[in-house]
Short mmCIF file of C-alpha atoms in Angstrom, two decimals:
data_model
loop_
_atom_site.label_atom_id
_atom_site.label_comp_id
_atom_site.label_asym_id
_atom_site.label_seq_id
_atom_site.Cartn_x
_atom_site.Cartn_y
_atom_site.Cartn_z
CA UNK A 105 31.16 40.76 -42.46
CA UNK A 106 31.60 38.09 -44.86
CA UNK A 107 28.96 35.80 -43.94
CA UNK A 108 30.22 31.41 -43.94
CA UNK A 109 27.08 29.91 -44.66
CA UNK A 110 27.12 26.65 -42.52
CA UNK A 111 23.48 25.65 -43.21
CA UNK A 112 21.45 26.23 -45.74
CA UNK A 113 18.00 24.53 -45.86
CA UNK A 114 15.53 25.96 -49.65
CA UNK A 115 12.27 24.78 -50.32
CA UNK A 116 11.47 22.02 -48.06
CA UNK A 117 8.48 20.47 -47.82
CA UNK A 118 7.75 17.89 -46.00
CA UNK A 119 3.62 15.34 -45.98
CA UNK A 120 2.37 12.63 -43.66
CA UNK A 121 0.96 9.56 -45.66
CA UNK A 122 -0.88 10.35 -49.33
CA UNK A 123 -4.25 10.68 -50.95
CA UNK A 124 -7.04 12.08 -48.56
CA UNK A 125 -5.16 11.26 -45.52
CA UNK A 126 -2.05 13.03 -47.16
CA UNK A 127 -1.12 15.48 -44.44
CA UNK A 128 1.39 18.52 -45.01
CA UNK A 129 3.47 19.98 -42.74
CA UNK A 130 5.88 21.29 -43.87
CA UNK A 131 4.34 23.83 -46.34
CA UNK A 132 8.21 24.86 -48.05
CA UNK A 133 10.59 25.91 -45.86
CA UNK A 134 14.04 27.90 -47.31
CA UNK A 135 16.57 30.21 -44.48
CA UNK A 136 20.29 29.22 -43.34
CA UNK A 137 22.62 29.30 -40.20
CA UNK A 138 25.34 31.14 -40.61
CA UNK A 139 29.38 30.09 -38.57
CA UNK A 140 29.17 31.09 -35.26
CA UNK A 141 25.45 31.95 -35.36
CA UNK A 142 22.87 30.99 -32.22
CA UNK A 143 19.66 30.88 -34.32
CA UNK A 144 16.10 30.51 -32.75
CA UNK A 145 13.23 28.63 -34.59
CA UNK A 146 10.00 29.30 -33.46
CA UNK A 147 6.92 28.53 -33.91
CA UNK A 148 3.17 27.81 -33.02
CA UNK A 149 2.22 24.35 -31.93
CA UNK A 150 1.46 21.47 -34.43
CA UNK A 151 3.89 23.61 -37.12
CA UNK A 152 6.02 20.77 -37.61
CA UNK A 153 9.31 22.11 -35.45
CA UNK A 154 10.50 18.71 -33.87
CA UNK A 155 10.08 17.97 -38.13
CA UNK A 156 12.08 20.81 -39.37
CA UNK A 157 14.96 19.86 -37.05
CA UNK A 158 14.49 16.17 -38.40
CA UNK A 159 15.19 16.52 -41.43
CA UNK A 160 17.83 18.86 -41.28
CA UNK A 161 19.15 16.45 -38.43
CA UNK A 162 19.64 14.38 -41.36
CA UNK A 163 17.33 12.20 -39.29
CA UNK A 164 14.16 12.01 -41.45
CA UNK A 165 13.16 12.06 -44.89
CA UNK A 166 11.97 15.25 -46.80
CA UNK A 167 9.18 15.11 -49.33
CA UNK A 168 10.99 17.91 -51.87
CA UNK A 169 13.28 20.62 -50.93
CA UNK A 170 17.37 20.49 -49.77
CA UNK A 171 19.27 20.29 -47.43
CA UNK A 172 23.07 21.72 -47.36
CA UNK A 173 25.41 21.47 -44.30
CA UNK A 174 29.13 23.09 -45.32
CA UNK A 175 27.65 23.39 -49.32
CA UNK A 176 26.61 19.31 -49.15
CA UNK A 177 23.42 17.46 -49.78
CA UNK A 178 22.47 15.96 -46.54
CA UNK A 179 21.05 12.77 -46.81
CA UNK A 180 22.33 10.28 -43.72
CA UNK A 181 23.13 12.56 -40.27
CA UNK A 182 26.43 14.67 -41.50
CA UNK A 183 29.44 14.52 -39.68
CA UNK A 184 30.07 17.60 -37.52
CA UNK A 185 26.46 18.03 -37.00
CA UNK A 186 24.69 17.30 -33.23
CA UNK A 187 21.52 17.14 -31.30
CA UNK A 188 20.04 17.11 -28.57
CA UNK A 189 16.81 15.59 -27.96
CA UNK A 190 13.94 17.52 -25.88
CA UNK A 191 13.39 13.80 -24.13
CA UNK A 192 16.69 13.60 -22.18
CA UNK A 193 16.61 10.70 -19.43
CA UNK A 194 15.72 7.58 -23.02
CA UNK A 195 18.10 9.85 -25.24
CA UNK A 196 20.86 8.37 -22.32
CA UNK A 197 22.01 5.04 -21.54
CA UNK A 198 21.37 4.11 -17.99
CA UNK A 199 24.55 1.49 -18.33
CA UNK A 200 26.30 4.40 -18.79
CA UNK A 201 28.32 5.86 -16.15
CA UNK A 202 28.08 10.20 -16.82
CA UNK A 203 31.40 9.75 -18.34
CA UNK A 204 30.21 7.49 -20.38
CA UNK A 205 26.92 8.42 -21.65
CA UNK A 206 29.06 12.02 -22.68
CA UNK A 207 32.16 10.03 -24.01
CA UNK A 208 30.31 8.18 -27.08
CA UNK A 209 28.96 11.23 -28.35
CA UNK A 210 32.82 10.51 -29.93
CA UNK A 211 31.82 6.60 -30.67
CA UNK A 212 32.97 7.80 -34.79
CA UNK A 213 35.31 10.55 -34.08
CA UNK A 214 38.66 8.80 -34.71
CA UNK A 215 42.41 9.46 -33.74
CA UNK A 216 40.88 9.83 -30.90
CA UNK A 217 42.75 6.96 -27.92
CA UNK A 218 39.52 5.61 -25.42
CA UNK A 219 41.78 7.71 -22.79
CA UNK A 220 41.51 10.90 -24.50
CA UNK A 221 38.37 10.51 -24.85
CA UNK A 222 37.79 9.95 -21.59
CA UNK A 223 39.24 13.57 -20.74
CA UNK A 224 37.64 14.97 -23.12
CA UNK A 225 33.66 14.22 -21.53
CA UNK A 226 35.00 14.57 -18.34
CA UNK A 227 36.61 17.82 -19.46
CA UNK A 228 33.19 18.52 -20.83
CA UNK A 229 30.94 17.53 -17.73
CA UNK A 230 33.47 20.65 -16.06
CA UNK A 231 32.34 23.11 -18.62
CA UNK A 232 28.45 21.84 -17.94
CA UNK A 233 28.62 22.41 -14.25
CA UNK A 234 28.67 18.49 -13.45
CA UNK A 235 32.82 18.42 -12.80
CA UNK A 236 31.52 15.44 -9.80
CA UNK A 237 29.31 13.67 -11.64
CA UNK A 238 31.12 11.28 -13.44
CA UNK A 239 31.00 8.77 -12.21
CA UNK A 240 27.23 9.14 -11.04
CA UNK A 241 24.00 7.36 -13.47
CA UNK A 242 22.30 9.60 -15.72
CA UNK A 243 19.38 8.08 -13.21
CA UNK A 244 21.08 9.85 -10.07
CA UNK A 245 20.66 12.96 -11.44
CA UNK A 246 17.60 16.04 -12.00
CA UNK A 247 16.61 16.85 -15.20
CA UNK A 248 17.75 19.89 -15.71
CA UNK A 249 21.20 18.03 -14.64
CA UNK A 250 20.46 14.91 -17.19
CA UNK A 251 20.14 17.61 -20.08
CA UNK A 252 23.32 18.84 -19.13
CA UNK A 253 25.67 15.23 -20.04
CA UNK A 254 23.20 15.95 -22.69
CA UNK A 255 23.87 18.83 -24.27
CA UNK A 256 27.28 16.73 -23.15
CA UNK A 257 27.69 14.30 -25.44
CA UNK A 258 26.57 17.33 -28.01
CA UNK A 259 29.47 20.13 -27.65
CA UNK A 260 31.90 16.75 -26.79
CA UNK A 261 31.58 15.03 -30.89
CA UNK A 262 33.64 18.45 -31.80
CA UNK A 263 30.46 19.59 -33.40
CA UNK A 264 30.13 22.43 -35.71
CA UNK A 265 27.08 22.58 -36.28
CA UNK A 266 24.91 21.33 -32.67
CA UNK A 267 20.95 21.37 -33.49
CA UNK A 268 18.66 22.08 -30.10
CA UNK A 269 15.03 20.31 -29.56
CA UNK A 270 12.79 22.06 -27.30
CA UNK A 271 15.96 20.76 -25.36
CA UNK A 272 13.67 23.27 -22.29
CA UNK A 273 10.89 21.89 -22.41
CA UNK A 274 10.84 19.21 -19.55
CA UNK A 275 12.68 21.46 -16.32
CA UNK A 276 10.92 23.64 -14.79
CA UNK A 277 11.41 27.25 -15.03
CA UNK A 278 13.75 28.24 -12.82
CA UNK A 279 16.42 25.27 -13.80
CA UNK A 280 15.27 26.17 -17.48
CA UNK A 281 16.47 30.39 -16.96
CA UNK A 282 20.71 28.84 -15.28
CA UNK A 283 20.44 26.62 -18.32
CA UNK A 284 19.64 29.34 -21.22
CA UNK A 285 22.79 31.17 -19.86
CA UNK A 286 24.83 28.07 -19.60
CA UNK A 287 23.63 27.86 -23.33
CA UNK A 288 24.85 30.92 -23.94
CA UNK A 289 28.07 30.44 -22.59
CA UNK A 290 29.16 27.61 -24.08
CA UNK A 291 27.66 29.21 -27.61
CA UNK A 292 30.27 31.67 -26.93
CA UNK A 293 33.06 29.49 -25.27
CA UNK A 294 33.56 27.27 -28.17
CA UNK A 295 31.97 29.21 -31.06
CA UNK A 296 29.02 27.15 -31.52
CA UNK A 297 26.52 27.23 -34.08
CA UNK A 298 22.89 26.81 -32.80
CA UNK A 299 20.31 25.86 -33.66
CA UNK A 300 18.14 26.95 -31.44
CA UNK A 301 14.24 25.27 -32.21
CA UNK A 302 11.35 26.02 -29.21
CA UNK A 303 7.87 26.82 -29.34
CA UNK A 304 8.37 29.45 -26.25
CA UNK A 305 8.92 32.81 -27.77
CA UNK A 306 10.91 34.57 -24.72
CA UNK A 307 13.42 32.05 -24.95
CA UNK A 308 14.10 32.02 -28.54
CA UNK A 309 14.38 35.71 -28.53
CA UNK A 310 16.08 35.54 -24.84
CA UNK A 311 19.41 33.25 -27.06
CA UNK A 312 19.19 34.66 -31.11
CA UNK A 313 21.11 36.08 -32.88
CA UNK A 314 18.24 36.18 -35.15
CA UNK A 315 15.13 34.19 -35.09
CA UNK A 316 13.04 32.40 -37.83
CA UNK A 317 9.12 32.52 -37.29
CA UNK A 318 7.05 30.70 -38.80
CA UNK A 319 3.74 29.86 -39.42
CA UNK A 320 1.65 27.15 -38.92
CA UNK A 321 0.79 24.04 -41.12
CA UNK A 322 2.09 23.26 -44.17
CA UNK A 323 4.42 25.09 -42.71
CA UNK A 324 6.83 28.11 -44.67
CA UNK A 325 8.54 30.40 -42.58
CA UNK A 326 6.87 33.86 -42.25
CA UNK A 327 9.78 36.20 -41.08
CA UNK A 328 13.36 36.77 -39.79
CA UNK A 329 14.26 38.69 -36.72
CA UNK A 330 17.86 39.77 -35.90
CA UNK A 331 18.12 40.39 -32.04
CA UNK A 332 20.78 43.73 -32.14
CA UNK A 333 21.20 42.11 -27.91
CA UNK A 334 25.45 41.40 -28.46
CA UNK A 335 25.98 37.72 -27.07
CA UNK A 336 26.02 38.80 -24.02
CA UNK A 337 22.67 38.76 -22.46
CA UNK A 338 20.80 38.81 -18.35
CA UNK A 339 17.84 37.26 -16.88
CA UNK A 340 17.71 40.88 -16.00
CA UNK A 341 18.29 43.34 -17.82
CA UNK A 342 17.89 41.74 -21.14
CA UNK A 343 14.52 41.11 -20.79
CA UNK A 344 13.60 44.46 -19.49
CA UNK A 345 16.36 46.29 -23.02
CA UNK A 346 13.65 48.33 -24.84
CA UNK A 347 15.13 46.18 -28.14
CA UNK A 348 13.80 42.76 -26.79
CA UNK A 349 11.22 43.88 -25.98
CA UNK A 350 10.00 45.05 -29.20
CA UNK A 351 11.37 42.46 -30.32
CA UNK A 352 9.15 39.85 -28.67
CA UNK A 353 6.61 41.83 -29.43
CA UNK A 354 6.95 41.41 -32.53
CA UNK A 355 7.48 37.64 -33.43
CA UNK A 356 4.09 36.51 -30.56
CA UNK A 357 2.15 39.15 -32.90
CA UNK A 358 2.90 36.64 -35.98
CA UNK A 359 2.76 33.19 -33.52
CA UNK A 360 -0.52 34.85 -31.89
CA UNK A 361 -1.76 36.08 -35.45
CA UNK A 362 -1.52 32.73 -37.26
CA UNK A 363 -2.95 30.63 -34.59
CA UNK A 364 -6.58 33.18 -34.92
CA UNK A 365 -5.53 32.90 -39.16
CA UNK A 366 -7.96 30.60 -40.73
CA UNK A 367 -6.12 28.09 -42.24
CA UNK A 368 -3.69 29.65 -44.92
CA UNK A 369 -2.79 28.18 -48.71
CA UNK A 370 0.10 26.48 -49.24
CA UNK A 371 3.03 29.09 -50.72
CA UNK B 213 18.15 -5.13 9.84
CA UNK B 214 20.21 -7.98 10.20
CA UNK B 215 17.80 -9.48 12.67
CA UNK B 216 14.70 -8.70 10.96
CA UNK B 217 16.80 -10.54 7.72
CA UNK B 218 17.33 -13.84 10.23
CA UNK B 219 13.86 -13.82 11.39
CA UNK B 220 12.83 -13.76 8.04
CA UNK B 221 14.54 -15.82 7.26
CA UNK B 222 13.95 -18.39 10.04
CA UNK B 223 9.78 -18.02 8.74
CA UNK B 224 11.23 -19.12 5.83
CA UNK B 225 12.35 -21.97 6.73
CA UNK B 226 8.86 -23.33 9.18
CA UNK B 227 6.88 -24.72 5.82
CA UNK B 228 10.03 -26.43 4.37
CA UNK B 229 10.20 -28.36 8.59
CA UNK B 230 7.61 -28.72 8.96
CA UNK B 231 6.58 -30.51 5.17
CA UNK B 232 9.57 -32.98 5.84
CA UNK B 233 8.00 -34.11 10.10
CA UNK B 234 4.72 -34.76 8.27
CA UNK B 235 7.28 -36.32 5.63
CA UNK B 236 8.88 -38.13 8.31
CA UNK B 237 6.14 -39.79 11.09
CA UNK B 238 3.91 -41.00 7.62
CA UNK B 239 6.65 -42.50 6.24
CA UNK B 240 6.53 -43.86 9.94
CA UNK B 241 3.29 -45.39 9.31
CA UNK B 242 3.79 -46.56 6.30
CA UNK B 243 7.01 -48.42 7.25
CA UNK B 244 7.23 -50.24 3.88
CA UNK B 245 10.41 -49.14 1.00
CA UNK B 246 8.19 -47.68 -1.60
CA UNK B 247 7.57 -44.86 0.44
CA UNK B 248 11.09 -43.64 1.65
CA UNK B 249 11.26 -41.39 5.35
CA UNK B 250 13.79 -38.05 4.53
CA UNK B 251 15.74 -40.10 7.08
CA UNK B 252 16.41 -42.95 4.86
CA UNK B 253 16.55 -40.05 1.40
CA UNK B 254 19.17 -38.54 3.76
CA UNK B 255 20.96 -42.23 4.24
CA UNK B 256 20.64 -43.13 0.51
CA UNK B 257 22.22 -39.47 -0.52
CA UNK B 258 25.05 -40.13 1.99
CA UNK B 259 25.82 -43.56 0.25
CA UNK B 260 25.36 -42.79 -3.04
CA UNK B 261 26.34 -38.98 -3.12
CA UNK B 262 29.46 -40.78 -5.33
CA UNK B 263 27.67 -42.11 -7.82
CA UNK B 264 25.39 -38.75 -7.99
CA UNK B 265 28.09 -36.19 -8.17
CA UNK B 266 29.38 -37.96 -11.37
CA UNK B 267 25.56 -38.81 -13.07
CA UNK B 268 25.02 -34.78 -12.09
CA UNK B 269 28.50 -33.89 -14.54
CA UNK B 270 27.15 -35.52 -17.42
CA UNK B 271 23.23 -34.27 -17.55
CA UNK B 272 25.23 -30.44 -16.30
CA UNK B 273 27.48 -30.91 -19.04
CA UNK B 274 25.41 -31.57 -21.40
CA UNK B 275 21.99 -28.53 -20.17
CA UNK B 276 25.33 -26.08 -19.98
CA UNK B 277 25.92 -27.08 -24.20
CA UNK B 278 22.73 -26.71 -24.58
CA UNK B 279 21.90 -24.20 -23.10
CA UNK B 280 24.63 -22.36 -25.03
CA UNK B 281 24.16 -23.23 -28.12
CA UNK B 282 20.69 -21.44 -28.24
CA UNK B 283 22.02 -18.25 -26.10
CA UNK B 284 24.56 -17.92 -28.62
CA UNK B 285 22.20 -17.98 -31.62
CA UNK B 286 18.78 -17.41 -29.75
CA UNK B 287 19.72 -14.14 -28.91
CA UNK B 288 21.45 -12.09 -31.86
CA UNK B 289 18.34 -13.93 -33.75
CA UNK B 290 15.65 -11.60 -31.75
CA UNK B 291 18.20 -8.34 -31.62
CA UNK B 292 17.85 -8.93 -35.32
CA UNK B 293 13.94 -10.03 -35.51
CA UNK B 294 12.97 -7.32 -32.95
CA UNK B 295 14.95 -4.44 -35.90
CA UNK B 296 13.62 -6.25 -38.99
CA UNK B 297 9.38 -5.82 -38.25
CA UNK B 298 8.19 -7.20 -41.47
CA UNK B 299 10.93 -9.59 -41.18
CA UNK B 300 9.38 -10.42 -36.93
CA UNK B 301 5.94 -10.19 -37.59
CA UNK B 302 6.11 -12.58 -40.52
CA UNK B 303 8.21 -14.69 -37.89
CA UNK B 304 6.08 -14.49 -34.90
CA UNK B 305 3.08 -16.90 -35.22
CA UNK B 306 4.85 -19.81 -35.46
CA UNK B 307 7.68 -17.76 -32.52
CA UNK B 308 4.07 -18.38 -30.74
CA UNK B 309 2.94 -21.54 -31.28
CA UNK B 310 6.74 -23.44 -31.03
CA UNK B 311 5.95 -21.81 -27.76
CA UNK B 312 3.07 -23.46 -26.45
CA UNK B 313 5.34 -27.03 -28.21
CA UNK B 314 6.47 -29.32 -24.72
CA UNK B 315 9.91 -30.06 -25.70
CA UNK B 316 9.31 -33.57 -24.61
CA UNK B 317 7.44 -34.29 -27.93
CA UNK B 318 9.86 -33.58 -29.58
CA UNK B 319 11.64 -35.77 -28.74
CA UNK B 320 10.86 -37.96 -30.89
CA UNK B 321 11.07 -36.31 -34.22
CA UNK B 322 14.64 -35.23 -33.52
CA UNK B 323 15.50 -38.89 -32.92
CA UNK B 324 14.20 -40.03 -36.72
CA UNK B 325 17.17 -36.89 -37.58
CA UNK B 326 19.27 -38.20 -34.31
CA UNK B 327 19.68 -40.54 -33.78
CA UNK B 328 19.87 -40.83 -29.66
CA UNK B 329 23.68 -39.68 -28.66
CA UNK B 330 25.16 -36.82 -27.12
CA UNK B 331 24.64 -34.49 -30.59
CA UNK B 332 19.94 -34.80 -30.28
CA UNK B 333 20.01 -34.59 -26.53
CA UNK B 334 21.97 -30.96 -26.87
CA UNK B 335 19.81 -30.30 -29.74
CA UNK B 336 16.29 -30.81 -27.56
CA UNK B 337 17.36 -29.04 -25.29
CA UNK B 338 18.69 -26.27 -27.43
CA UNK B 339 15.96 -26.42 -29.02
CA UNK B 340 13.86 -25.46 -25.10
CA UNK B 341 16.03 -23.19 -23.67
CA UNK B 342 15.06 -21.41 -26.94
CA UNK B 343 12.19 -20.74 -27.50
CA UNK B 344 11.83 -18.80 -24.31
CA UNK B 345 15.65 -16.46 -25.31
CA UNK B 346 13.91 -15.66 -29.04
CA UNK B 347 9.94 -14.83 -27.22
CA UNK B 348 12.38 -12.64 -24.61
CA UNK B 349 15.30 -11.39 -26.72
CA UNK B 350 12.65 -10.83 -30.15
CA UNK B 351 9.91 -9.17 -27.35
CA UNK B 352 12.76 -6.57 -26.21
CA UNK B 353 14.38 -5.61 -29.68
CA UNK B 354 10.78 -5.04 -30.81
CA UNK B 355 9.48 -2.18 -27.72
CA UNK B 356 12.75 -0.33 -27.58
CA UNK B 357 11.91 3.08 -27.29
CA UNK B 358 11.99 4.69 -31.24
CA UNK B 359 14.26 7.54 -29.89
CA UNK B 360 18.20 4.94 -28.99
CA UNK B 361 17.14 4.48 -32.06
CA UNK B 362 16.80 8.52 -32.76
CA UNK B 363 19.96 9.12 -30.95
CA UNK B 364 22.16 6.16 -32.62
CA UNK B 365 22.29 8.00 -36.10
CA UNK B 366 22.59 11.53 -34.86
CA UNK B 367 26.01 9.55 -33.61
CA UNK B 368 26.63 8.33 -37.04
CA UNK B 369 26.28 4.05 -35.82
CA UNK B 370 26.28 1.70 -38.18
CA UNK B 371 22.97 -1.17 -38.01
CA UNK B 372 25.61 -2.88 -36.82
CA UNK B 373 27.02 -0.67 -34.20
CA UNK B 374 23.79 0.59 -33.08
CA UNK B 375 22.56 -3.15 -32.17
CA UNK B 376 25.62 -4.52 -29.73
CA UNK B 377 25.74 -1.12 -28.70
CA UNK B 378 23.21 -0.40 -28.15
CA UNK B 379 19.86 -2.48 -28.49
CA UNK B 380 21.92 -5.48 -26.11
CA UNK B 381 22.17 -4.20 -23.63
CA UNK B 382 18.87 -2.53 -23.81
CA UNK B 383 17.26 -5.78 -24.00
CA UNK B 384 19.72 -7.00 -21.55
CA UNK B 385 16.78 -7.30 -18.74
CA UNK B 386 14.11 -9.19 -20.43
CA UNK B 387 17.26 -11.40 -22.23
CA UNK B 388 17.57 -12.06 -18.87
CA UNK B 389 13.79 -12.89 -18.12
CA UNK B 390 14.59 -15.54 -21.16
CA UNK B 391 18.50 -16.59 -19.81
CA UNK B 392 16.52 -17.68 -16.63
CA UNK B 393 13.87 -19.51 -17.75
CA UNK B 394 16.35 -21.59 -20.73
CA UNK B 395 18.27 -22.51 -17.60
CA UNK B 396 14.63 -24.29 -15.98
CA UNK B 397 13.91 -25.46 -19.54
CA UNK B 398 17.45 -27.27 -20.16
CA UNK B 399 17.68 -28.31 -17.17
CA UNK B 400 14.04 -30.41 -16.74
CA UNK B 401 14.42 -31.58 -20.57
CA UNK B 402 17.99 -32.36 -20.92
CA UNK B 403 17.02 -34.73 -17.63
CA UNK B 404 13.84 -35.66 -19.83
CA UNK B 405 16.09 -35.98 -22.34
CA UNK B 406 17.78 -39.21 -20.96
CA UNK B 407 15.14 -40.39 -18.71
CA UNK B 408 13.78 -41.09 -22.81
CA UNK B 409 17.55 -42.01 -24.25
CA UNK B 410 20.75 -42.27 -22.35
CA UNK B 411 22.40 -44.34 -20.58
CA UNK B 412 24.12 -41.74 -18.67
CA UNK B 413 22.93 -38.86 -16.69
CA UNK B 414 20.96 -38.21 -13.72
CA UNK B 415 17.64 -38.93 -15.11
CA UNK B 416 19.28 -41.97 -15.91
CA UNK B 417 20.07 -43.17 -12.49
CA UNK B 418 16.55 -42.25 -11.43
CA UNK B 419 15.15 -43.98 -13.41
CA UNK B 420 16.83 -47.22 -12.64
CA UNK B 421 16.77 -46.85 -8.98
CA UNK B 422 13.17 -46.04 -9.77
CA UNK B 423 12.78 -49.78 -10.93
CA UNK B 424 14.17 -51.70 -8.82
CA UNK B 425 12.07 -50.06 -6.10
CA UNK B 426 15.06 -47.89 -4.39
CA UNK B 427 12.45 -45.26 -3.98
CA UNK B 428 14.77 -43.53 -1.51
CA UNK B 429 17.50 -43.52 -3.29
CA UNK B 430 15.77 -41.52 -6.68
CA UNK B 431 14.58 -39.19 -3.97
CA UNK B 432 18.04 -38.67 -3.32
CA UNK B 433 18.59 -37.81 -6.78
CA UNK B 434 15.68 -35.93 -7.22
CA UNK B 435 16.49 -33.47 -3.87
CA UNK B 436 20.33 -33.58 -5.69
CA UNK B 437 18.37 -32.29 -8.48
CA UNK B 438 17.18 -29.69 -6.37
CA UNK B 439 19.21 -28.44 -4.22
CA UNK B 440 21.99 -27.75 -8.37
CA UNK B 441 18.65 -26.20 -9.31
CA UNK B 442 18.35 -24.32 -6.55
CA UNK B 443 22.53 -22.35 -6.54
CA UNK B 444 22.10 -22.17 -10.74
CA UNK B 445 18.87 -19.62 -10.25
CA UNK B 446 21.17 -18.30 -7.80
CA UNK B 447 23.99 -18.12 -9.88
CA UNK B 448 22.08 -16.60 -12.34
CA UNK B 449 20.44 -13.99 -10.14
CA UNK B 450 23.43 -12.54 -8.23
CA UNK B 451 24.64 -12.24 -11.86
CA UNK B 452 21.87 -9.98 -12.98
CA UNK B 453 21.95 -8.19 -9.70
CA UNK B 454 25.63 -6.58 -10.91
CA UNK B 455 25.65 -6.19 -14.79
CA UNK B 456 21.62 -5.30 -14.99
CA UNK B 457 21.99 -2.94 -11.66
CA UNK B 458 20.35 0.48 -13.49
CA UNK B 459 17.41 -1.18 -14.35
CA UNK B 460 16.35 -2.30 -10.97
CA UNK B 461 17.41 1.28 -9.05
CA UNK B 462 14.09 1.93 -8.82
CA UNK B 463 13.21 -1.44 -7.01
CA UNK B 464 15.53 -2.81 -3.78
CA UNK B 465 11.82 -5.44 -3.63
CA UNK B 466 13.15 -7.63 -6.46
CA UNK B 467 12.84 -10.36 -5.04
CA UNK B 468 14.90 -13.30 -6.02
CA UNK B 469 12.11 -15.87 -7.77
#
């Protein structure tokens, strides 16, 4: 199978501050994402997952190392990359209704008329199951529904790569399971390449074709594990599958071990 | 609902009516033209209202001009300063200093440079309206949540686009507060400026009447100004409710200030 690399990170380091107060968060992270792949990035708490995601999104600079998207170095948010943030209530704009919030994702897309953007926004709201809520405002929706609007905005921007920063961390458990399946369905339907950053091991394994496991600070890639469960997942049967349990065991062991260790020296 | 609202507005009338009655009683007892009662004031309004309306026209034109100049300059400046943190921090002490300076105090200084014509008056009014507008816009823009900026950048908005499409609407609730203060300030200072250096306007009318001991006529003009002020305030509030409904969504207790 010919691998078409969409995103590649090489030796990313990030140090906050300088001198005595310097805090090295990223210790040299390298990994790649192929077109059509769903990659989960999971690591112990405080290992700089959001820093890493912001770096590959072009939202934050790194101290050293390079990010390339479609072969081009990333220095600012590139065209074709969309981000879904954890804080959905602040990432949507309260003065715009849901349709206009989704259409905002297409603000910089040329060659679409305002009417076409509206139609596309409606289509994306339909896709996330919010067909009847286009004229409502984000603050009239529950948290899970707001995050679905944010996902619709990400999808609407015709992104080649959708970056998800703990998108389900703030929703209740039942909504979270529903949204995991929704995200998987959308990823298949739109052949969307996704990178999901999460601290939830089960979620990381359940969602991904491949899991990138991080160490504690200064963070490097501990190992990667391919999840051989096919694209179609199911909340009950997938989670009982021996391959799921084995992968979960592997990742969990790595992360718990990281927690128990004394601070490792930077790679 | 409509009954309780009517009861509420009736209750709101108790105090003003009581004050008017007490005033009238005191005026009867004093029985001098230097202490006219509400009845004499009403007669004065009846007699002078064409003149008062005409003079208020001048006053409002100048107040509106000064206000518009201030809004057009200070809202963009406030947004910009809120974004440019370093520049904002340098300018902030000056803003705080100007905020405590009563606008009428600058009238003589402005006279030195701009004379006593409309340009001078409009400059003073603009200055008075500028202070609350700049302070509120700057504060709103400065305290915007960084998330809005992250979203803007991930949507690949330019700086200008971010300011226009995100910072401005997000700052509107606080800008509205600044606008209300600016309207009040513009009216206040336009009347004050007229009393000091105008040839027309309601301020001049009031001064002339009072200099001639026509107290009732002066009070008639004052009553007119308060009514106009009330109408303008109500108008601003209605616009706010219409444009900022998304901001007031969680509190329906927001009263008409």
